[in-house]
mmCIF file of the C-alpha atoms, coordinates in Angstrom:
data_MODEL
# 
_entry.id   MODEL 
# 
loop_
_atom_site.group_PDB 
_atom_site.id 
_atom_site.type_symbol 
_atom_site.label_atom_id 
_atom_site.label_alt_id 
_atom_site.label_comp_id 
_atom_site.label_asym_id 
_atom_site.label_entity_id 
_atom_site.label_seq_id 
_atom_site.pdbx_PDB_ins_code 
_atom_site.Cartn_x 
_atom_site.Cartn_y 
_atom_site.Cartn_z 
_atom_site.occupancy 
_atom_site.B_iso_or_equiv 
_atom_site.pdbx_formal_charge 
_atom_site.auth_seq_id 
_atom_site.auth_comp_id 
_atom_site.auth_asym_id 
_atom_site.auth_atom_id 
_atom_site.pdbx_PDB_model_num 
ATOM 1  C CA . UNK A 1 1  ? 2.622   -11.048 -0.874  1.00 0.00 ? 1  UNK A CA 1 
ATOM 2  C CA . UNK A 1 2  ? 1.897   -10.200 2.746   1.00 0.00 ? 2  UNK A CA 1 
ATOM 3  C CA . UNK A 1 3  ? 4.456   -10.394 5.521   1.00 0.00 ? 3  UNK A CA 1 
ATOM 4  C CA . UNK A 1 4  ? 3.445   -11.471 9.011   1.00 0.00 ? 4  UNK A CA 1 
ATOM 5  C CA . UNK A 1 5  ? 1.918   -8.740  11.166  1.00 0.00 ? 5  UNK A CA 1 
ATOM 6  C CA . UNK A 1 6  ? 0.418   -8.992  14.591  1.00 0.00 ? 6  UNK A CA 1 
ATOM 7  C CA . UNK A 1 7  ? -1.280  -5.766  15.615  1.00 0.00 ? 7  UNK A CA 1 
ATOM 8  C CA . UNK A 1 8  ? -3.748  -5.452  12.725  1.00 0.00 ? 8  UNK A CA 1 
ATOM 9  C CA . UNK A 1 9  ? -3.101  -1.714  12.584  1.00 0.00 ? 9  UNK A CA 1 
ATOM 10 C CA . UNK A 1 10 ? -0.593  -2.033  9.747   1.00 0.00 ? 10 UNK A CA 1 
ATOM 11 C CA . UNK A 1 11 ? 0.146   -4.527  6.999   1.00 0.00 ? 11 UNK A CA 1 
ATOM 12 C CA . UNK A 1 12 ? 3.497   -4.968  5.263   1.00 0.00 ? 12 UNK A CA 1 
ATOM 13 C CA . UNK A 1 13 ? 3.246   -6.381  1.762   1.00 0.00 ? 13 UNK A CA 1 
ATOM 14 C CA . UNK A 1 14 ? 5.952   -7.196  -0.746  1.00 0.00 ? 14 UNK A CA 1 
ATOM 15 C CA . UNK A 1 15 ? 5.523   -5.685  -4.193  1.00 0.00 ? 15 UNK A CA 1 
ATOM 16 C CA . UNK A 1 16 ? 7.070   -6.515  -7.562  1.00 0.00 ? 16 UNK A CA 1 
ATOM 17 C CA . UNK A 1 17 ? 7.629   -2.845  -8.427  1.00 0.00 ? 17 UNK A CA 1 
ATOM 18 C CA . UNK A 1 18 ? 9.783   -0.129  -6.874  1.00 0.00 ? 18 UNK A CA 1 
ATOM 19 C CA . UNK A 1 19 ? 8.071   0.631   -3.549  1.00 0.00 ? 19 UNK A CA 1 
ATOM 20 C CA . UNK A 1 20 ? 9.056   4.310   -3.600  1.00 0.00 ? 20 UNK A CA 1 
ATOM 21 C CA . UNK A 1 21 ? 7.760   4.764   -7.154  1.00 0.00 ? 21 UNK A CA 1 
ATOM 22 C CA . UNK A 1 22 ? 4.524   3.092   -6.088  1.00 0.00 ? 22 UNK A CA 1 
ATOM 23 C CA . UNK A 1 23 ? 4.243   5.375   -3.049  1.00 0.00 ? 23 UNK A CA 1 
ATOM 24 C CA . UNK A 1 24 ? 4.739   8.490   -5.167  1.00 0.00 ? 24 UNK A CA 1 
ATOM 25 C CA . UNK A 1 25 ? 2.263   7.324   -7.843  1.00 0.00 ? 25 UNK A CA 1 
ATOM 26 C CA . UNK A 1 26 ? -0.425  6.512   -5.279  1.00 0.00 ? 26 UNK A CA 1 
ATOM 27 C CA . UNK A 1 27 ? -0.010  9.880   -3.629  1.00 0.00 ? 27 UNK A CA 1 
ATOM 28 C CA . UNK A 1 28 ? 0.083   11.909  -6.850  1.00 0.00 ? 28 UNK A CA 1 
ATOM 29 C CA . UNK A 1 29 ? -2.573  10.112  -8.873  1.00 0.00 ? 29 UNK A CA 1 
ATOM 30 C CA . UNK A 1 30 ? -4.835  8.406   -6.342  1.00 0.00 ? 30 UNK A CA 1 
ATOM 31 C CA . UNK A 1 31 ? -4.631  10.650  -3.229  1.00 0.00 ? 31 UNK A CA 1 
ATOM 32 C CA . UNK A 1 32 ? -3.512  7.597   -1.271  1.00 0.00 ? 32 UNK A CA 1 
ATOM 33 C CA . UNK A 1 33 ? -0.648  7.573   1.188   1.00 0.00 ? 33 UNK A CA 1 
ATOM 34 C CA . UNK A 1 34 ? 1.415   4.510   2.075   1.00 0.00 ? 34 UNK A CA 1 
ATOM 35 C CA . UNK A 1 35 ? 4.903   3.967   3.487   1.00 0.00 ? 35 UNK A CA 1 
ATOM 36 C CA . UNK A 1 36 ? 7.578   2.511   1.199   1.00 0.00 ? 36 UNK A CA 1 
ATOM 37 C CA . UNK A 1 37 ? 10.068  -0.029  2.572   1.00 0.00 ? 37 UNK A CA 1 
ATOM 38 C CA . UNK A 1 38 ? 12.606  -0.347  -0.273  1.00 0.00 ? 38 UNK A CA 1 
ATOM 39 C CA . UNK A 1 39 ? 15.014  -2.446  1.821   1.00 0.00 ? 39 UNK A CA 1 
ATOM 40 C CA . UNK A 1 40 ? 12.527  -5.328  1.818   1.00 0.00 ? 40 UNK A CA 1 
ATOM 41 C CA . UNK A 1 41 ? 10.760  -4.488  -1.451  1.00 0.00 ? 41 UNK A CA 1 
ATOM 42 C CA . UNK A 1 42 ? 7.537   -3.713  0.305   1.00 0.00 ? 42 UNK A CA 1 
ATOM 43 C CA . UNK A 1 43 ? 4.927   -1.201  1.349   1.00 0.00 ? 43 UNK A CA 1 
ATOM 44 C CA . UNK A 1 44 ? 3.151   -0.616  4.638   1.00 0.00 ? 44 UNK A CA 1 
ATOM 45 C CA . UNK A 1 45 ? -0.551  0.141   4.703   1.00 0.00 ? 45 UNK A CA 1 
ATOM 46 C CA . UNK A 1 46 ? -2.175  1.624   7.814   1.00 0.00 ? 46 UNK A CA 1 
ATOM 47 C CA . UNK A 1 47 ? -5.532  -0.070  8.279   1.00 0.00 ? 47 UNK A CA 1 
ATOM 48 C CA . UNK A 1 48 ? -6.042  2.003   11.426  1.00 0.00 ? 48 UNK A CA 1 
ATOM 49 C CA . UNK A 1 49 ? -6.617  5.072   9.242   1.00 0.00 ? 49 UNK A CA 1 
ATOM 50 C CA . UNK A 1 50 ? -9.345  3.415   7.133   1.00 0.00 ? 50 UNK A CA 1 
ATOM 51 C CA . UNK A 1 51 ? -12.892 2.395   7.678   1.00 0.00 ? 51 UNK A CA 1 
ATOM 52 C CA . UNK A 1 52 ? -13.586 -1.219  6.819   1.00 0.00 ? 52 UNK A CA 1 
ATOM 53 C CA . UNK A 1 53 ? -15.716 -0.069  3.886   1.00 0.00 ? 53 UNK A CA 1 
ATOM 54 C CA . UNK A 1 54 ? -12.724 1.781   2.380   1.00 0.00 ? 54 UNK A CA 1 
ATOM 55 C CA . UNK A 1 55 ? -10.445 -1.278  2.179   1.00 0.00 ? 55 UNK A CA 1 
ATOM 56 C CA . UNK A 1 56 ? -11.746 -2.580  -1.190  1.00 0.00 ? 56 UNK A CA 1 
ATOM 57 C CA . UNK A 1 57 ? -11.144 0.829   -2.787  1.00 0.00 ? 57 UNK A CA 1 
ATOM 58 C CA . UNK A 1 58 ? -7.615  0.902   -1.363  1.00 0.00 ? 58 UNK A CA 1 
ATOM 59 C CA . UNK A 1 59 ? -6.910  -2.523  -2.863  1.00 0.00 ? 59 UNK A CA 1 
ATOM 60 C CA . UNK A 1 60 ? -8.299  -1.343  -6.203  1.00 0.00 ? 60 UNK A CA 1 
ATOM 61 C CA . UNK A 1 61 ? -6.073  1.761   -6.136  1.00 0.00 ? 61 UNK A CA 1 
ATOM 62 C CA . UNK A 1 62 ? -3.022  -0.333  -5.255  1.00 0.00 ? 62 UNK A CA 1 
ATOM 63 C CA . UNK A 1 63 ? -3.737  -2.745  -8.095  1.00 0.00 ? 63 UNK A CA 1 
ATOM 64 C CA . UNK A 1 64 ? -4.206  0.063   -10.599 1.00 0.00 ? 64 UNK A CA 1 
ATOM 65 C CA . UNK A 1 65 ? -1.009  1.825   -9.542  1.00 0.00 ? 65 UNK A CA 1 
ATOM 66 C CA . UNK A 1 66 ? 1.040   -1.393  -9.665  1.00 0.00 ? 66 UNK A CA 1 
ATOM 67 C CA . UNK A 1 67 ? -0.346  -2.196  -13.129 1.00 0.00 ? 67 UNK A CA 1 
ATOM 68 C CA . UNK A 1 68 ? 0.546   1.281   -14.350 1.00 0.00 ? 68 UNK A CA 1 
ATOM 69 C CA . UNK A 1 69 ? 4.144   0.934   -13.214 1.00 0.00 ? 69 UNK A CA 1 
# 
């Protein structure tokens, strides 16, 4: 569930799993770095560090990691 964002460089999304556990899993198993925001139950993704073509793969990695948790 996305939260409002205005700059388009970052997106904050709520997740139904522990954000820190998700961050660590993505980094360890999928070579993907995100920022965890446990206080709001969310993660921040930096679109500014991705090419547009890489976004679908990021979404796939996020989905896989969430499913595994």
